[in-house]
Amino acid sequence: MGLIDITQLSKAFRSRGAGLLYAIENFDLSIEPGEFFCLLGPSGCGKSTVLTMLAGFEKPTAGTLSLGGKPISAPGRDRAVVFQGDDSLYPWLTAVENVEFGLKLQGLSRRERREQAMTFVEMVGLARAKDRYPSELSGGMKQRIQIARALVTRPQILLMDEPLGALDAQTREVMQFELRRIWKETGTSVVFITHDIDESLILGTRIGVMTAGPRAKLREIFDVTLGEDRSRTNPGYTSLYEKIHSIVREEVERSRRGDGK
Ligand code: ADP
Ligand code: MG
């Protein structure tokens, strides 16, 4: 049993005129504690569909998902979710108050809440901006606060759906570096969705490549055994990039021809 076990997962949507359309079919995956698992695949293949079921926002058509052996049937505090260009910060709360907010339900004193929130505000490098309101923060800073807010409740797993997708290239690079550092510091398990091969190679401990939809499943899982040098000057990096790139391209071609299995 892993931290996360997904077994024979299928998800169908009702489509206009065409009955049920299976976005995901017979998708299997196990994730161990402490992993930084990147789920990679072409746009529209069903990555977000898998994540929303892990988050408990949607129910599977068939199959099971479990976290720590317990079936996932609804959203829960054992999971934290960060979406692309997430802008769910409360505009009337400062940065640190936004992070604190997640702790309100946990019965901590004001002082304890502030202390714990500050630990994570510092971890994401925003101690000096702690009293700013969201409207006074850049996109990258807001995304850091989202991550701090997700981590402060100490979830068993952090679910991220293209969280850096809306950032400019430079900010994105900085955030990838920061995210990896935070993952190492906290030991939190992460499921990270991306369509960007480089991003998955920079961040992941394993990369699961999906087939193109409809009826998408996992095609292949790669162990990322690159150590710390995750740049194009590392021959291991470029060879893994090429391998993944060729199967992603096959999948994109397949979906363009419309012969998704
Ligand atoms: P990705 O995140 O990989 O880009 P999605 O999971 O968003 O892909 O979508 C996978 C497929 O499922 C797409 O064909 C999409 O149109 C379809 N889909 C996703 N959500 C819904 C929905 N709520 N209703 C109908 N179809 C959906
Ligand atoms: Mg998506």
Coordinates of C-alpha atoms and ligand atoms in Angstrom, one line a residue:
M1 CA 0.0 0.0 0.0
G2 CA 1.3 3.4 -1.0
L3 CA 0.5 6.8 0.4
I4 CA -1.8 7.2 -2.6
D5 CA -3.3 4.3 -4.4
I6 CA -5.3 4.7 -7.6
T7 CA -6.8 1.5 -9.0
Q8 CA -8.7 1.1 -12.3
L9 CA -9.8 4.6 -12.2
S10 CA -12.3 5.8 -14.9
K11 CA -14.1 9.0 -15.3
A12 CA -16.7 9.7 -17.9
F13 CA -18.4 12.9 -18.8
R14 CA -21.8 13.3 -20.5
S15 CA -21.1 14.8 -23.9
R16 CA -23.7 16.5 -26.1
G17 CA -25.2 13.9 -28.4
A18 CA -22.4 11.4 -28.0
G19 CA -23.5 9.8 -24.7
L20 CA -20.7 9.1 -22.2
L21 CA -17.2 10.2 -23.1
Y22 CA -14.4 8.5 -21.0
A23 CA -11.7 11.0 -20.3
I24 CA -9.8 8.5 -18.1
E25 CA -10.1 4.8 -18.2
N26 CA -8.3 2.1 -16.1
F27 CA -5.8 4.5 -14.7
D28 CA -3.5 2.9 -12.1
L29 CA -0.9 4.6 -9.9
S30 CA 0.7 4.3 -6.5
I31 CA 2.7 7.1 -4.8
E32 CA 5.0 6.6 -1.8
P33 CA 5.4 9.1 1.0
G34 CA 7.9 11.8 0.4
E35 CA 7.7 11.6 -3.4
F36 CA 7.5 14.6 -5.7
F37 CA 5.5 12.9 -8.4
C38 CA 5.0 14.8 -11.6
L39 CA 2.1 13.8 -13.8
L40 CA 2.9 14.9 -17.4
G41 CA 0.8 14.8 -20.5
P42 CA -0.4 16.8 -23.4
S43 CA -3.1 19.4 -22.9
G44 CA -6.5 17.9 -22.6
C45 CA -5.4 14.4 -21.8
G46 CA -7.0 14.3 -18.4
K47 CA -4.4 15.4 -15.9
S48 CA -6.8 17.8 -14.1
T49 CA -9.5 15.2 -14.1
V50 CA -7.2 12.8 -12.1
L51 CA -6.3 15.6 -9.7
T52 CA -9.9 16.8 -9.0
M53 CA -10.7 13.2 -8.0
L54 CA -7.6 13.0 -5.7
A55 CA -8.8 16.3 -4.2
G56 CA -12.2 14.8 -3.7
F57 CA -14.0 17.5 -5.8
E58 CA -15.3 14.9 -8.3
K59 CA -16.3 11.3 -7.9
P60 CA -14.9 8.5 -10.2
T61 CA -17.2 6.7 -12.6
A62 CA -15.4 3.5 -11.7
G63 CA -12.3 2.5 -9.7
T64 CA -10.9 3.6 -6.4
L65 CA -8.6 6.3 -5.0
S66 CA -7.2 6.1 -1.5
L67 CA -4.9 8.1 0.8
G68 CA -3.1 6.2 3.5
G69 CA -5.4 3.3 2.9
K70 CA -8.6 5.3 3.4
P71 CA -10.9 5.8 0.4
I72 CA -11.1 9.3 -0.9
S73 CA -14.7 10.4 -1.2
A74 CA -14.7 14.1 -0.4
P75 CA -12.3 17.0 0.1
G76 CA -10.3 16.8 3.3
R77 CA -7.7 18.6 5.4
D78 CA -5.3 15.7 4.7
R79 CA -4.9 17.2 1.2
A80 CA -4.1 20.7 0.1
V81 CA -4.7 21.9 -3.4
V82 CA -3.0 24.7 -5.4
F83 CA -4.3 25.5 -8.9
Q84 CA -2.9 27.4 -11.9
G85 CA -3.0 31.1 -11.4
D86 CA -4.8 30.5 -8.2
D87 CA -6.2 33.7 -6.9
S88 CA -8.2 32.6 -4.0
L89 CA -6.4 34.8 -1.4
Y90 CA -8.7 36.9 0.6
P91 CA -8.2 40.5 -0.5
W92 CA -9.1 41.9 2.9
L93 CA -6.4 39.9 4.7
T94 CA -2.7 40.6 4.7
A95 CA -0.3 37.9 3.4
V96 CA 0.4 36.5 6.8
E97 CA -3.3 36.6 7.8
N98 CA -4.2 34.7 4.6
V99 CA -1.7 32.0 5.7
E100 CA -3.1 32.0 9.3
F101 CA -6.6 31.7 8.1
G102 CA -6.2 28.0 7.3
L103 CA -5.3 27.4 11.0
K104 CA -8.5 29.0 12.4
L105 CA -10.3 25.7 12.5
Q106 CA -7.6 24.0 14.4
G107 CA -8.2 25.6 17.8
L108 CA -4.8 27.2 18.1
S109 CA -4.3 30.4 20.0
R110 CA -3.7 33.6 18.1
R111 CA -0.1 33.6 19.1
E112 CA 0.4 30.0 18.0
R113 CA -1.3 30.7 14.7
R114 CA 0.9 33.7 14.0
E115 CA 4.0 31.7 14.9
Q116 CA 3.2 28.8 12.6
A117 CA 2.0 31.0 9.8
M118 CA 5.3 33.0 10.0
T119 CA 7.3 29.8 9.7
F120 CA 5.8 29.2 6.3
V121 CA 5.8 32.8 5.2
E122 CA 9.6 32.8 5.9
M123 CA 10.0 29.5 4.2
V124 CA 8.5 31.0 1.0
G125 CA 10.8 34.0 1.4
L126 CA 8.1 36.6 2.1
A127 CA 8.8 37.7 5.7
R128 CA 9.3 41.3 4.6
A129 CA 6.1 41.4 2.7
K130 CA 4.0 39.7 5.4
D131 CA 1.8 42.8 6.0
R132 CA 1.0 43.5 2.4
Y133 CA -2.4 42.9 1.0
P134 CA -2.8 40.6 -2.1
S135 CA -3.3 43.6 -4.3
E136 CA 0.2 44.8 -3.3
L137 CA 1.8 41.4 -4.2
S138 CA 3.1 40.3 -7.6
G139 CA 1.9 37.1 -9.3
G140 CA 4.9 35.1 -8.0
M141 CA 4.5 36.5 -4.5
K142 CA 0.8 35.5 -4.5
Q143 CA 1.6 32.1 -5.6
R144 CA 4.1 31.8 -2.8
I145 CA 1.5 32.8 -0.3
Q146 CA -0.9 30.1 -1.7
I147 CA 1.8 27.5 -1.2
A148 CA 2.5 28.7 2.4
R149 CA -1.2 28.6 3.1
A150 CA -1.4 25.1 1.6
L151 CA 1.5 23.8 3.7
V152 CA 0.7 25.5 7.0
T153 CA -2.0 22.9 7.8
R154 CA 0.6 20.2 7.3
P155 CA -1.4 18.1 4.8
Q156 CA -0.3 14.6 4.0
I157 CA -0.1 15.5 0.4
L158 CA 0.1 18.7 -1.7
L159 CA -1.8 18.5 -4.9
M160 CA -0.7 21.0 -7.5
D161 CA -2.3 21.6 -10.9
E162 CA 0.1 23.6 -13.1
P163 CA 0.6 26.0 -10.3
L164 CA 3.3 28.0 -12.1
G165 CA 1.6 28.0 -15.4
A166 CA 0.5 31.7 -15.3
L167 CA 3.9 33.1 -14.2
D168 CA 6.5 34.7 -16.5
A169 CA 9.5 32.6 -17.4
Q170 CA 11.9 34.1 -14.9
T171 CA 9.5 34.0 -11.9
R172 CA 8.6 30.5 -12.9
E173 CA 12.2 29.4 -12.8
V174 CA 12.7 30.9 -9.4
M175 CA 9.5 29.3 -8.1
Q176 CA 10.6 25.9 -9.4
F177 CA 13.8 26.2 -7.4
E178 CA 11.9 27.4 -4.4
L179 CA 9.4 24.6 -4.6
R180 CA 12.1 22.0 -4.7
R181 CA 13.8 23.6 -1.7
I182 CA 10.5 23.7 0.3
W183 CA 9.7 20.1 -0.6
K184 CA 13.1 19.0 0.7
E185 CA 12.7 21.1 3.9
T186 CA 9.2 19.9 4.7
G187 CA 9.3 16.3 3.4
T188 CA 5.7 16.8 2.2
S189 CA 4.6 14.5 -0.6
V190 CA 3.6 16.2 -3.8
V191 CA 1.6 15.4 -6.8
F192 CA 2.5 18.0 -9.4
I193 CA 0.7 18.3 -12.8
T194 CA 2.4 19.9 -15.7
H195 CA 2.6 19.7 -19.5
D196 CA 6.2 21.0 -19.4
I197 CA 8.8 18.3 -19.7
D198 CA 11.6 20.5 -18.3
E199 CA 9.5 21.5 -15.3
S200 CA 8.9 17.8 -14.5
L201 CA 12.6 17.0 -14.8
I202 CA 13.6 19.9 -12.6
L203 CA 11.1 19.0 -9.9
G204 CA 10.2 15.4 -9.9
T205 CA 11.4 12.2 -8.2
R206 CA 9.3 10.3 -10.7
I207 CA 7.5 11.4 -13.8
G208 CA 4.3 9.6 -15.0
V209 CA 3.6 10.2 -18.6
M210 CA -0.1 9.9 -19.7
T211 CA -1.5 8.7 -23.0
A212 CA -3.5 11.2 -24.9
G213 CA -7.2 11.0 -24.3
P214 CA -9.9 10.0 -24.6
R215 CA -9.6 6.9 -22.3
A216 CA -6.3 8.2 -21.0
K217 CA -4.2 6.2 -18.6
L218 CA -0.5 6.2 -17.5
R219 CA 1.8 5.2 -20.4
E220 CA 5.1 5.0 -18.6
I221 CA 6.8 6.1 -15.3
F222 CA 10.3 7.4 -15.3
D223 CA 12.5 7.5 -12.2
V224 CA 14.4 10.8 -12.1
T225 CA 17.9 9.7 -10.8
L226 CA 19.7 12.9 -11.7
G227 CA 20.8 14.1 -8.3
E228 CA 20.9 17.9 -8.0
D229 CA 22.2 18.9 -11.4
R230 CA 19.0 19.3 -13.3
S231 CA 20.2 21.3 -16.2
R232 CA 20.8 20.7 -19.9
T233 CA 24.6 20.5 -19.2
N234 CA 23.9 17.2 -17.5
P235 CA 23.9 14.4 -20.2
G236 CA 21.5 12.4 -18.0
Y237 CA 19.1 15.2 -18.1
T238 CA 19.1 15.6 -21.9
S239 CA 18.8 11.9 -22.5
L240 CA 15.8 11.6 -20.2
Y241 CA 14.3 14.7 -21.8
E242 CA 14.7 13.1 -25.2
K243 CA 13.0 9.8 -24.1
I244 CA 10.1 11.6 -22.6
H245 CA 9.8 14.0 -25.4
S246 CA 9.5 11.3 -28.0
I247 CA 6.7 9.5 -26.2
V248 CA 4.8 12.8 -25.5
R249 CA 5.1 13.6 -29.2
E250 CA 3.8 10.2 -30.1
E251 CA 0.8 10.8 -27.9
V252 CA 0.2 14.3 -29.3
E253 CA 0.3 12.8 -32.8
R254 CA -2.1 10.1 -31.8
S255 CA -4.6 12.6 -30.4
R256 CA -4.3 14.7 -33.5
R257 CA -5.2 11.7 -35.7
G258 CA -8.1 11.2 -33.3
D259 CA -7.3 7.5 -32.7
G260 CA -7.1 7.7 -28.9
K261 CA -7.7 4.2 -27.7
Ligands
ADP1 P1 -5.8 18.3 -18.9 O1 -5.8 18.8 -17.4 O2 -4.8 17.2 -19.1 O3 -5.6 19.5 -19.8 P2 -8.6 17.7 -18.4 O4 -8.6 16.8 -17.3 O5 -9.0 19.1 -18.0 O6 -7.2 17.7 -19.2 O7 -9.7 17.2 -19.5 C1 -9.6 15.9 -20.0 C2 -10.8 15.7 -20.9 O8 -12.0 15.7 -20.2 C3 -11.0 16.8 -22.0 O9 -11.4 16.2 -23.2 C4 -12.0 17.7 -21.4 O10 -12.8 18.3 -22.3 C5 -12.9 16.7 -20.6 N1 -13.6 17.2 -19.4 C6 -12.9 17.7 -18.3 N2 -13.8 18.1 -17.4 C7 -15.0 18.0 -18.0 C8 -16.4 18.3 -17.6 N3 -16.6 18.8 -16.4 N4 -17.4 18.0 -18.4 C9 -17.1 17.5 -19.6 N5 -15.9 17.2 -20.1 C10 -14.9 17.4 -19.3
MG2 MG -5.5 20.8 -16.7

